[in-house]
Short mmCIF file of C-alpha atoms in Angstrom, two decimals:
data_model
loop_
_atom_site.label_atom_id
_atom_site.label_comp_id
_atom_site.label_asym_id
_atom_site.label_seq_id
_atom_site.Cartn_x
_atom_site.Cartn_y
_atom_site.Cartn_z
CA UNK A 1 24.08 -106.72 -0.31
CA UNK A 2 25.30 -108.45 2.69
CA UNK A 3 23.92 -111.62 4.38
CA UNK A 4 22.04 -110.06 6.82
CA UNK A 5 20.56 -108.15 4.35
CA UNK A 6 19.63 -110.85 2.12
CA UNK A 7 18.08 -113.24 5.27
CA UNK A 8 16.23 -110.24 5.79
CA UNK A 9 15.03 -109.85 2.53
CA UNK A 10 14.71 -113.41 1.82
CA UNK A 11 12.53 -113.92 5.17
CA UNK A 12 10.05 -111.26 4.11
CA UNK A 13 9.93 -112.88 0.61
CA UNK A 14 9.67 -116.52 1.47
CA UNK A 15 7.29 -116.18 4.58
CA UNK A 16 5.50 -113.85 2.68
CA UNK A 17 4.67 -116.29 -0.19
CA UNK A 18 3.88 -119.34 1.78
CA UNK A 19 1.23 -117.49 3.49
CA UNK A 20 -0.25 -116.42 0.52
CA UNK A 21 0.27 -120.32 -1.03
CA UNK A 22 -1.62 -121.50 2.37
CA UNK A 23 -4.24 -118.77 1.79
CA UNK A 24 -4.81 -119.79 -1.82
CA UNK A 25 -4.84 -123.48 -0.63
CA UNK A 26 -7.42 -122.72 1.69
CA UNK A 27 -9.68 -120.92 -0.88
CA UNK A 28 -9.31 -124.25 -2.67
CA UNK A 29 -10.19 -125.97 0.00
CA UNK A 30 -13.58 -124.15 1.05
CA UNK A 31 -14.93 -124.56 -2.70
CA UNK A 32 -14.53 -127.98 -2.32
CA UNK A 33 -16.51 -128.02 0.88
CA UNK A 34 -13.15 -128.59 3.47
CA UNK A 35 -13.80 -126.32 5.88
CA UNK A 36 -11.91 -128.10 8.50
CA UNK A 37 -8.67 -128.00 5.81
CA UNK A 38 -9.28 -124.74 5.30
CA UNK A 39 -9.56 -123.64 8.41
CA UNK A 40 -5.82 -125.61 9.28
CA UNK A 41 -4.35 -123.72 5.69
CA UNK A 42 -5.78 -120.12 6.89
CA UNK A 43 -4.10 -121.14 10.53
CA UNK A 44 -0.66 -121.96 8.51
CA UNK A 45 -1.16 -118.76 6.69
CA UNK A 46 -0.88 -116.75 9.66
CA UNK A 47 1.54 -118.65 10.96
CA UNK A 48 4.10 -118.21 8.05
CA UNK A 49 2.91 -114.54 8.37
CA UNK A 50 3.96 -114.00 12.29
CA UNK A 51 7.61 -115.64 11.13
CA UNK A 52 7.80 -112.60 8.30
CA UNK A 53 6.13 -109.76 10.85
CA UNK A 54 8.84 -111.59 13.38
CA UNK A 55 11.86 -110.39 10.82
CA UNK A 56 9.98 -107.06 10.03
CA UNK A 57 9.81 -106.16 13.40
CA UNK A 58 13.21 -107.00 14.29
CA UNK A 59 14.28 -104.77 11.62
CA UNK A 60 11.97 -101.76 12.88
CA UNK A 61 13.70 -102.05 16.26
CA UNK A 62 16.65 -102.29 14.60
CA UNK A 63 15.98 -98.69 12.66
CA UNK A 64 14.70 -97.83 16.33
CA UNK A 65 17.89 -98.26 17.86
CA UNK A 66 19.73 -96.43 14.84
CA UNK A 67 20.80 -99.33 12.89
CA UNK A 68 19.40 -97.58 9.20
CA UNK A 69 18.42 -100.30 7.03
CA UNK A 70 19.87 -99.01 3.50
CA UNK A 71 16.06 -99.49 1.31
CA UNK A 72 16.48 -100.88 -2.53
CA UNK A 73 14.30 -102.77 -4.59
CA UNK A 74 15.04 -106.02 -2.84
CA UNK A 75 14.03 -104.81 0.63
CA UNK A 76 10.94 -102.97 -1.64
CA UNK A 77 9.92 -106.43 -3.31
CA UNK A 78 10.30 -108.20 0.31
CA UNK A 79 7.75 -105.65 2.13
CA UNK A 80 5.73 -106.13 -1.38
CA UNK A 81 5.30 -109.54 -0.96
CA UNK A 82 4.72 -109.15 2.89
CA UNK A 83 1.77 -106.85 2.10
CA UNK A 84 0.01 -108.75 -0.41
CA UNK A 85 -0.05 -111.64 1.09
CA UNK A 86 -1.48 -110.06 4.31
CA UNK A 87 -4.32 -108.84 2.17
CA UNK A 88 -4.54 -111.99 0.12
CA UNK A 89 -5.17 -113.80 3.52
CA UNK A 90 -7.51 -111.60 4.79
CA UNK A 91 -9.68 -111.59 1.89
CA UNK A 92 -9.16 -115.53 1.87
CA UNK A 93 -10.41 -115.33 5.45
CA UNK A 94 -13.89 -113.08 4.17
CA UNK A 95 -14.08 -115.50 0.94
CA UNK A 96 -14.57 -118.61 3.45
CA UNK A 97 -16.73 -116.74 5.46
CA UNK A 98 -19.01 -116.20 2.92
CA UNK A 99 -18.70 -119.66 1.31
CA UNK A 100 -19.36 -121.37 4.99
CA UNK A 101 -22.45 -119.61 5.24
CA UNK A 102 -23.71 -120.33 1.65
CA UNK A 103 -22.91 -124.22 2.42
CA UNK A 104 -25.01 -123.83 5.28
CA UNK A 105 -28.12 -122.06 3.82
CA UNK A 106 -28.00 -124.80 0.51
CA UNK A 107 -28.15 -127.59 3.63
CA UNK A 108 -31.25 -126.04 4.87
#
C-alpha cells in the first residue's frame, strides 16, 4: 500500500475512533450528571468526525475525477470504523437526550 493510501486509511481509522472515544466519554459524562462536559465531548466527537468525512470526501472527489481508489480490507476496516462511530455518536447524542430529561423530571 502506498502512503497516500495508508494516510487515507489511517485518517478514517484514527478520526474515526476518537469520535467514538469522545462519544463514549460523553455517555460517561451525562450518567454522572455533566451535562456541560458532555455536551463539550459530543462537540469533540463531531469534530474528530468532520476531519474523517474531510478525508472521505476528498477521496470521493478523487474517484469523481477518475482517480480509482484500489478497495481492500484496510480501506474496508477504515470506512468500518468511520460508520460506527457515526452511529455510536448519534445514539450517544439520543442517550443524553434522554438522560437530560430524566435529571430534570427527578429535580421536580
Amino acid at each position: 500500500m502506498d502512503d497516500a493510501r495508508m494516510e487515507v486509511v489511517m485518517g478514517l481509522i484514527m478520526h474515526g475512533g476518537n469520535a467514538k472515544g469522545q462519544a463514549y466519554q460523553a455517555i460517561q459524562f451525562a450518567k454522572a450528571g455533566k451535562f456541560d462536559e458532555a455536551d463539550e465531548a459530543i462537540e469533540a466527537a463531531s469534530q474528530e468526525l468532520k476531519e474523517a468525512h474531510d478525508v472521505q470526501t476528498d477521496m470521493l472527489t478523487k474517484e469523481a475525477q477518475g482517480e480509482h481508489t484500489e478497495i481492500d480490507l484496510y480501506m474496508v476496516h477504515g470506512q468500518d470504523h468511520l460508520m460506527n462511530a457515526i452511529t455510536f455518536k448519534d445514539m450517544a447524542v439520543e442517550l443524553i437526550a434522554l438522560m437530560k430529561r430524566v435529571s430534570e423530571l427527578e429535580d421536580k
